[in-house]
């Protein structure tokens, strides 16, 4: 961290600032220039609140040299983290498809989708039981019953399951869930993140609609610093001025997150595009970009889906996509590029 101190600062004030930093186990190196004085802060400055430093009259600006994500950042952890979800690996060259309906709707529906995605090559079954819907009048999910049906279908097909949690009050119900999803709407629900971190379970953390990658990593930092080692990041599209798609898929998030962090990155082209016809091309693009996994919504009968009907793939379309993703991954690997 470098602190730019105003030229008008008195020596006494400068020493007071240095003493404040020394009290936090940091060293300071002062360099006096004609226009400004620079204070180099040496040591682990991740806990120093730059905003608080700006409250000092003599401070002009504060520049962080190293990022504050200590646990999620690649600088202290150069190798890729491999997250293991009930035997399924993600990251460090391991790739997996997570597939299933937006919402669990009935025993028949979840079982039929589970069997179909398993046969097609999916490694994890997804299904929403508690649905965070924009309207309170829309289907809210089968809740406790939905979770039980998802677990039943997962067991029947020998697939680990992934479901979104919306409240820490449901943690007991989620004990048997293999991969806990934190949705875009809750990415910065820090109290929820802290509670989930305490369980130590693998977590899929989705990027908020308008969150920067650094904010996503700081949210992941809450999980990791709270005891959760197994975090999967998920790019699911961000809000932009474009209205043709539900969101705008930020595919550059994949290489950028891989550069900044050691955690696996999954892409969800279903919520990113909101339209089934756009899902396969963007899934292939994500695979080419080096994603460690894909999350795809699949429904046995999309026209009758109770949520996100327009973006659900049929099981047949999903099966074809799995084969195409494999071909793209093989081509990218041959090319020697990450992926
Ligand atoms: C979901 O996965 O069903 C979901 C609601 O996703 P997101 O949080 O990305 O909108
Ligand atoms: Mn959905």
Short mmCIF file of C-alpha atoms and ligand atoms in Angstrom, two decimals:
data_model
loop_
_atom_site.label_atom_id
_atom_site.label_comp_id
_atom_site.label_asym_id
_atom_site.label_seq_id
_atom_site.Cartn_x
_atom_site.Cartn_y
_atom_site.Cartn_z
CA UNK A 1 0.00 0.00 0.00
CA UNK A 2 1.21 3.48 -0.84
CA UNK A 3 -0.15 6.56 0.90
CA UNK A 4 0.25 9.86 -0.88
CA UNK A 5 0.60 12.62 1.73
CA UNK A 6 -0.10 16.27 0.95
CA UNK A 7 2.90 18.58 0.70
CA UNK A 8 1.30 20.81 3.32
CA UNK A 9 1.53 18.07 5.96
CA UNK A 10 3.63 18.96 8.99
CA UNK A 11 6.34 16.50 10.05
CA UNK A 12 4.45 15.90 13.31
CA UNK A 13 1.30 14.89 11.40
CA UNK A 14 3.33 12.56 9.18
CA UNK A 15 4.88 10.90 12.23
CA UNK A 16 1.42 10.54 13.78
CA UNK A 17 0.25 8.70 10.65
CA UNK A 18 3.30 6.42 10.74
CA UNK A 19 2.75 5.66 14.42
CA UNK A 20 -0.84 4.71 13.60
CA UNK A 21 0.44 2.21 11.00
CA UNK A 22 3.24 0.89 13.22
CA UNK A 23 0.63 0.12 15.86
CA UNK A 24 -0.89 -2.27 13.30
CA UNK A 25 2.39 -4.19 12.94
CA UNK A 26 3.27 -2.46 9.70
CA UNK A 27 6.49 -0.77 8.67
CA UNK A 28 6.65 2.52 6.80
CA UNK A 29 9.10 3.89 4.30
CA UNK A 30 8.92 7.61 3.64
CA UNK A 31 9.96 9.17 0.36
CA UNK A 32 9.85 12.97 0.19
CA UNK A 33 9.29 14.49 -3.23
CA UNK A 34 8.87 18.07 -4.40
CA UNK A 35 5.10 17.92 -4.74
CA UNK A 36 4.06 15.12 -2.40
CA UNK A 37 5.44 12.71 0.17
CA UNK A 38 4.91 9.00 -0.31
CA UNK A 39 4.52 6.59 2.58
CA UNK A 40 5.16 2.99 1.55
CA UNK A 41 3.39 0.59 3.87
CA UNK A 42 5.31 -2.66 4.26
CA UNK A 43 3.68 -5.81 5.69
CA UNK A 44 0.24 -7.34 5.50
CA UNK A 45 -1.92 -4.28 4.92
CA UNK A 46 -5.02 -6.28 3.97
CA UNK A 47 -6.73 -5.28 7.21
CA UNK A 48 -5.98 -1.58 6.79
CA UNK A 49 -9.14 0.29 5.84
CA UNK A 50 -8.11 2.63 3.02
CA UNK A 51 -11.28 4.62 3.50
CA UNK A 52 -10.35 5.36 7.08
CA UNK A 53 -6.93 6.61 5.97
CA UNK A 54 -8.66 9.06 3.63
CA UNK A 55 -10.26 10.62 6.68
CA UNK A 56 -6.82 11.90 7.71
CA UNK A 57 -6.48 15.53 6.55
CA UNK A 58 -2.93 15.03 5.35
CA UNK A 59 -3.75 12.03 3.14
CA UNK A 60 -4.23 12.80 -0.55
CA UNK A 61 -4.81 9.26 -1.91
CA UNK A 62 -4.25 5.65 -0.97
CA UNK A 63 -3.17 3.03 -3.49
CA UNK A 64 -3.32 -0.67 -2.78
CA UNK A 65 -0.51 -2.61 -4.39
CA UNK A 66 -1.67 -6.07 -3.33
CA UNK A 67 -5.35 -7.00 -3.36
CA UNK A 68 -7.17 -7.52 -0.07
CA UNK A 69 -8.39 -11.02 -0.99
CA UNK A 70 -5.86 -12.95 1.03
CA UNK A 71 -7.48 -16.37 0.87
CA UNK A 72 -9.17 -16.31 -2.51
CA UNK A 73 -6.32 -14.54 -4.31
CA UNK A 74 -3.76 -16.39 -6.40
CA UNK A 75 -0.80 -14.44 -5.03
CA UNK A 76 -0.55 -16.57 -1.88
CA UNK A 77 -1.93 -19.72 -3.50
CA UNK A 78 -0.44 -20.12 -6.98
CA UNK A 79 -1.82 -23.60 -7.68
CA UNK A 80 -5.44 -24.21 -8.72
CA UNK A 81 -7.79 -25.34 -5.98
CA UNK A 82 -9.65 -28.53 -6.76
CA UNK A 83 -13.05 -28.50 -5.07
CA UNK A 84 -14.46 -31.94 -4.36
CA UNK A 85 -18.23 -32.35 -4.12
CA UNK A 86 -19.07 -35.85 -2.93
CA UNK A 87 -16.38 -37.29 -5.19
CA UNK A 88 -16.93 -34.91 -8.14
CA UNK A 89 -13.94 -32.67 -8.78
CA UNK A 90 -14.00 -29.13 -10.14
CA UNK A 91 -10.96 -27.02 -10.95
CA UNK A 92 -7.30 -27.71 -11.73
CA UNK A 93 -8.20 -29.44 -15.00
CA UNK A 94 -11.30 -31.18 -13.60
CA UNK A 95 -14.52 -30.19 -15.36
CA UNK A 96 -18.13 -31.02 -14.48
CA UNK A 97 -21.61 -30.27 -15.77
CA UNK A 98 -24.19 -29.28 -13.16
CA UNK A 99 -27.69 -29.67 -14.57
CA UNK A 100 -31.31 -29.85 -13.55
CA UNK A 101 -34.47 -27.80 -13.41
CA UNK A 102 -34.75 -24.27 -12.14
CA UNK A 103 -37.25 -25.52 -9.56
CA UNK A 104 -38.11 -28.93 -8.20
CA UNK A 105 -41.79 -29.26 -9.09
CA UNK A 106 -42.77 -32.87 -8.31
CA UNK A 107 -41.24 -36.30 -7.66
CA UNK A 108 -41.88 -37.39 -11.27
CA UNK A 109 -40.37 -34.21 -12.71
CA UNK A 110 -37.14 -34.19 -10.69
CA UNK A 111 -36.64 -37.92 -11.10
CA UNK A 112 -37.15 -37.79 -14.83
CA UNK A 113 -34.76 -34.83 -15.24
CA UNK A 114 -32.20 -36.43 -12.91
CA UNK A 115 -32.19 -39.66 -14.92
CA UNK A 116 -31.92 -37.78 -18.19
CA UNK A 117 -29.05 -35.48 -17.18
CA UNK A 118 -27.18 -38.35 -15.55
CA UNK A 119 -27.47 -40.39 -18.76
CA UNK A 120 -26.22 -37.38 -20.73
CA UNK A 121 -23.12 -37.03 -18.54
CA UNK A 122 -24.01 -34.45 -15.87
CA UNK A 123 -22.06 -34.96 -12.68
CA UNK A 124 -24.15 -32.87 -10.26
CA UNK A 125 -27.94 -32.46 -10.09
CA UNK A 126 -29.28 -28.98 -9.48
CA UNK A 127 -32.79 -28.02 -8.42
CA UNK A 128 -34.25 -25.06 -6.60
CA UNK A 129 -36.43 -25.68 -3.57
CA UNK A 130 -36.52 -22.16 -2.13
CA UNK A 131 -36.87 -19.79 -5.06
CA UNK A 132 -35.94 -16.12 -4.76
CA UNK A 133 -38.53 -14.76 -7.21
CA UNK A 134 -38.92 -11.12 -8.20
CA UNK A 135 -42.67 -11.32 -7.60
CA UNK A 136 -44.22 -12.69 -4.42
CA UNK A 137 -47.09 -14.01 -6.59
CA UNK A 138 -44.78 -16.29 -8.61
CA UNK A 139 -44.05 -19.91 -7.70
CA UNK A 140 -41.85 -19.81 -4.60
CA UNK A 141 -40.62 -23.41 -4.82
CA UNK A 142 -41.75 -26.54 -2.98
CA UNK A 143 -39.40 -25.56 -0.16
CA UNK A 144 -38.82 -28.34 2.44
CA UNK A 145 -40.65 -30.89 0.30
CA UNK A 146 -38.69 -29.79 -2.78
CA UNK A 147 -35.39 -30.26 -1.01
CA UNK A 148 -36.42 -33.75 0.11
CA UNK A 149 -37.42 -34.64 -3.46
CA UNK A 150 -34.13 -33.32 -4.84
CA UNK A 151 -32.18 -35.41 -2.33
CA UNK A 152 -34.29 -38.44 -3.19
CA UNK A 153 -33.63 -37.99 -6.92
CA UNK A 154 -29.92 -37.44 -6.31
CA UNK A 155 -29.72 -40.63 -4.32
CA UNK A 156 -31.72 -42.60 -6.89
CA UNK A 157 -29.35 -41.52 -9.68
CA UNK A 158 -26.14 -41.45 -7.63
CA UNK A 159 -25.67 -37.73 -8.28
CA UNK A 160 -24.51 -35.17 -5.70
CA UNK A 161 -27.03 -32.33 -5.42
CA UNK A 162 -26.81 -28.56 -5.55
CA UNK A 163 -29.55 -26.27 -4.20
CA UNK A 164 -29.81 -22.61 -3.37
CA UNK A 165 -30.10 -21.50 0.23
CA UNK A 166 -31.85 -18.20 0.90
CA UNK A 167 -31.82 -18.09 4.68
CA UNK A 168 -29.53 -19.33 7.43
CA UNK A 169 -32.69 -20.53 9.18
CA UNK A 170 -32.78 -23.38 6.62
CA UNK A 171 -29.27 -24.63 7.34
CA UNK A 172 -30.44 -27.74 9.16
CA UNK A 173 -32.52 -28.75 6.12
CA UNK A 174 -29.47 -28.28 3.88
CA UNK A 175 -27.26 -30.66 5.87
CA UNK A 176 -27.49 -33.39 3.22
CA UNK A 177 -27.06 -31.00 0.27
CA UNK A 178 -23.62 -31.58 -1.29
CA UNK A 179 -23.11 -28.16 -2.88
CA UNK A 180 -24.82 -25.15 -1.34
CA UNK A 181 -25.64 -22.43 -3.86
CA UNK A 182 -25.62 -18.78 -2.89
CA UNK A 183 -27.62 -16.96 -5.51
CA UNK A 184 -26.86 -13.69 -7.24
CA UNK A 185 -29.34 -11.88 -4.99
CA UNK A 186 -27.48 -12.99 -1.88
CA UNK A 187 -23.87 -12.64 -2.99
CA UNK A 188 -23.37 -9.78 -0.58
CA UNK A 189 -25.61 -11.05 2.19
CA UNK A 190 -22.61 -11.18 4.48
CA UNK A 191 -24.42 -12.56 7.53
CA UNK A 192 -25.68 -15.47 5.39
CA UNK A 193 -22.16 -16.00 4.01
CA UNK A 194 -20.71 -16.12 7.52
CA UNK A 195 -23.31 -18.65 8.71
CA UNK A 196 -22.75 -20.89 5.69
CA UNK A 197 -18.98 -20.66 6.03
CA UNK A 198 -19.27 -22.18 9.49
CA UNK A 199 -20.71 -25.40 8.02
CA UNK A 200 -17.49 -25.97 6.03
CA UNK A 201 -19.57 -27.36 3.14
CA UNK A 202 -18.69 -26.78 -0.52
CA UNK A 203 -20.37 -23.59 -1.79
CA UNK A 204 -21.21 -22.36 -5.28
CA UNK A 205 -21.15 -18.58 -5.08
CA UNK A 206 -22.92 -16.76 -7.88
CA UNK A 207 -21.89 -13.31 -8.99
CA UNK A 208 -24.37 -10.54 -8.11
CA UNK A 209 -26.10 -8.75 -11.01
CA UNK A 210 -23.98 -5.66 -10.60
CA UNK A 211 -21.01 -6.98 -8.69
CA UNK A 212 -17.48 -6.47 -9.91
CA UNK A 213 -15.15 -9.45 -9.95
CA UNK A 214 -13.34 -7.99 -6.97
CA UNK A 215 -16.61 -7.79 -5.05
CA UNK A 216 -17.29 -11.42 -5.96
CA UNK A 217 -13.87 -12.36 -4.63
CA UNK A 218 -14.42 -10.39 -1.43
CA UNK A 219 -17.72 -12.25 -0.94
CA UNK A 220 -15.79 -15.51 -1.44
CA UNK A 221 -13.27 -14.18 1.08
CA UNK A 222 -16.09 -14.10 3.67
CA UNK A 223 -16.66 -17.80 3.04
CA UNK A 224 -13.00 -18.78 3.10
CA UNK A 225 -12.04 -16.69 6.10
CA UNK A 226 -15.05 -18.14 7.92
CA UNK A 227 -13.93 -21.75 7.47
CA UNK A 228 -15.18 -22.80 4.04
CA UNK A 229 -12.26 -24.03 1.93
CA UNK A 230 -14.34 -25.36 -0.95
CA UNK A 231 -15.66 -22.42 -2.92
CA UNK A 232 -16.72 -22.49 -6.57
CA UNK A 233 -17.23 -19.11 -8.27
CA UNK A 234 -20.06 -18.75 -10.78
CA UNK A 235 -20.45 -16.21 -13.56
CA UNK A 236 -24.17 -15.97 -14.39
CA UNK A 237 -24.44 -12.74 -16.30
CA UNK A 238 -24.59 -9.15 -15.16
CA UNK A 239 -27.05 -6.32 -15.76
CA UNK A 240 -26.30 -4.13 -18.75
CA UNK A 241 -28.27 -1.85 -21.07
CA UNK A 242 -28.97 -4.79 -23.42
CA UNK A 243 -32.51 -6.15 -23.33
CA UNK A 244 -32.32 -8.94 -25.92
CA UNK A 245 -30.86 -11.24 -23.30
CA UNK A 246 -31.91 -11.56 -19.65
CA UNK A 247 -28.42 -10.52 -18.55
CA UNK A 248 -25.10 -10.02 -20.29
CA UNK A 249 -22.75 -12.96 -19.96
CA UNK A 250 -19.35 -11.64 -18.97
CA UNK A 251 -17.16 -14.37 -20.40
CA UNK A 252 -13.98 -12.45 -19.77
CA UNK A 253 -14.76 -13.13 -16.11
CA UNK A 254 -13.44 -16.67 -16.67
CA UNK A 255 -9.81 -15.84 -17.55
CA UNK A 256 -9.88 -12.79 -15.28
CA UNK A 257 -11.03 -14.81 -12.25
CA UNK A 258 -8.50 -17.51 -13.07
CA UNK A 259 -5.82 -14.85 -13.08
CA UNK A 260 -6.92 -13.28 -9.80
CA UNK A 261 -7.96 -16.42 -7.93
CA UNK A 262 -7.11 -20.12 -7.53
CA UNK A 263 -10.77 -21.09 -7.15
CA UNK A 264 -12.70 -22.98 -9.87
CA UNK A 265 -15.00 -20.95 -12.10
CA UNK A 266 -18.32 -22.25 -13.38
CA UNK A 267 -20.46 -20.49 -15.99
CA UNK A 268 -24.27 -20.46 -15.98
CA UNK A 269 -25.42 -19.51 -19.50
CA UNK A 270 -29.08 -20.23 -18.61
CA UNK A 271 -29.57 -17.29 -16.24
CA UNK A 272 -27.12 -15.21 -18.26
CA UNK A 273 -29.15 -15.37 -21.47
CA UNK A 274 -32.68 -16.28 -20.36
CA UNK A 275 -33.34 -17.99 -23.69
CA UNK A 276 -32.85 -21.70 -24.39
CA UNK A 277 -31.63 -21.01 -27.95
CA UNK A 278 -28.74 -18.91 -26.67
CA UNK A 279 -27.66 -21.39 -24.01
CA UNK A 280 -25.72 -23.89 -26.20
CA UNK A 281 -23.57 -21.32 -28.04
CA UNK A 282 -22.69 -19.53 -24.81
CA UNK A 283 -22.00 -22.82 -23.02
CA UNK A 284 -19.53 -23.73 -25.78
CA UNK A 285 -17.94 -20.31 -25.58
CA UNK A 286 -17.56 -20.69 -21.81
CA UNK A 287 -15.92 -24.09 -22.27
CA UNK A 288 -13.52 -22.55 -24.80
CA UNK A 289 -12.77 -19.73 -22.37
CA UNK A 290 -11.58 -22.26 -19.81
CA UNK A 291 -14.56 -22.62 -17.45
CA UNK A 292 -14.15 -25.44 -14.92
CA UNK A 293 -17.79 -26.35 -15.20
CA UNK A 294 -21.18 -25.33 -16.53
CA UNK A 295 -24.51 -24.98 -14.78
CA UNK A 296 -27.39 -25.60 -17.17
CA UNK A 297 -31.13 -25.56 -16.52
CA UNK A 298 -32.87 -28.61 -17.98
CA UNK A 299 -36.59 -29.41 -17.81
CA UNK A 300 -38.46 -32.49 -18.99
CA UNK A 301 -41.17 -30.25 -20.43
CA UNK A 302 -39.97 -26.62 -20.61
CA UNK A 303 -43.33 -25.28 -21.80
CA UNK A 304 -44.85 -26.25 -18.47
CA UNK A 305 -41.94 -25.28 -16.22
CA UNK A 306 -43.06 -23.30 -13.15
CA UNK A 307 -40.01 -21.03 -13.26
CA UNK A 308 -37.51 -19.92 -15.91
CA UNK A 309 -39.35 -21.87 -18.61
CA UNK A 310 -37.87 -19.88 -21.50
CA UNK A 311 -34.29 -20.78 -20.69
CA UNK A 312 -34.66 -24.50 -19.96
CA UNK A 313 -33.12 -27.00 -22.35
CA UNK A 314 -34.90 -30.24 -23.09
CA UNK A 315 -32.99 -33.35 -21.98
CA UNK A 316 -32.29 -34.18 -25.65
CA UNK A 317 -30.81 -30.75 -26.35
CA UNK A 318 -28.76 -31.00 -23.17
CA UNK A 319 -27.36 -34.40 -24.19
CA UNK A 320 -26.18 -32.95 -27.52
CA UNK A 321 -24.65 -30.00 -25.72
CA UNK A 322 -22.63 -32.26 -23.40
CA UNK A 323 -21.01 -33.91 -26.44
CA UNK A 324 -20.28 -30.58 -28.10
CA UNK A 325 -18.75 -29.21 -24.87
CA UNK A 326 -16.43 -32.20 -24.75
CA UNK A 327 -15.32 -31.52 -28.33
CA UNK A 328 -14.64 -27.86 -27.57
CA UNK A 329 -12.69 -28.74 -24.44
CA UNK A 330 -10.61 -31.27 -26.34
CA UNK A 331 -9.87 -28.71 -29.07
CA UNK A 332 -8.89 -26.07 -26.50
CA UNK A 333 -6.61 -28.54 -24.70
CA UNK A 334 -4.97 -29.53 -28.00
CA UNK A 335 -4.39 -25.90 -28.73
CA UNK A 336 -2.44 -25.71 -25.49
CA UNK A 337 -4.64 -22.92 -24.19
CA UNK A 338 -6.21 -23.05 -20.77
CA UNK A 339 -9.39 -25.07 -21.01
C1 LIG B 1 -30.90 -20.24 -9.92
O1 LIG B 1 -29.80 -20.80 -10.10
O2 LIG B 1 -31.98 -20.83 -9.98
C2 LIG B 1 -30.92 -18.78 -9.68
C3 LIG B 1 -31.98 -18.18 -9.16
O3 LIG B 1 -29.79 -18.18 -10.08
P1 LIG B 1 -29.28 -16.66 -9.94
O4 LIG B 1 -29.05 -16.46 -8.47
O5 LIG B 1 -28.02 -16.67 -10.75
O6 LIG B 1 -30.34 -15.76 -10.50
MN1 LIG B 2 -33.63 -20.43 -12.64
#
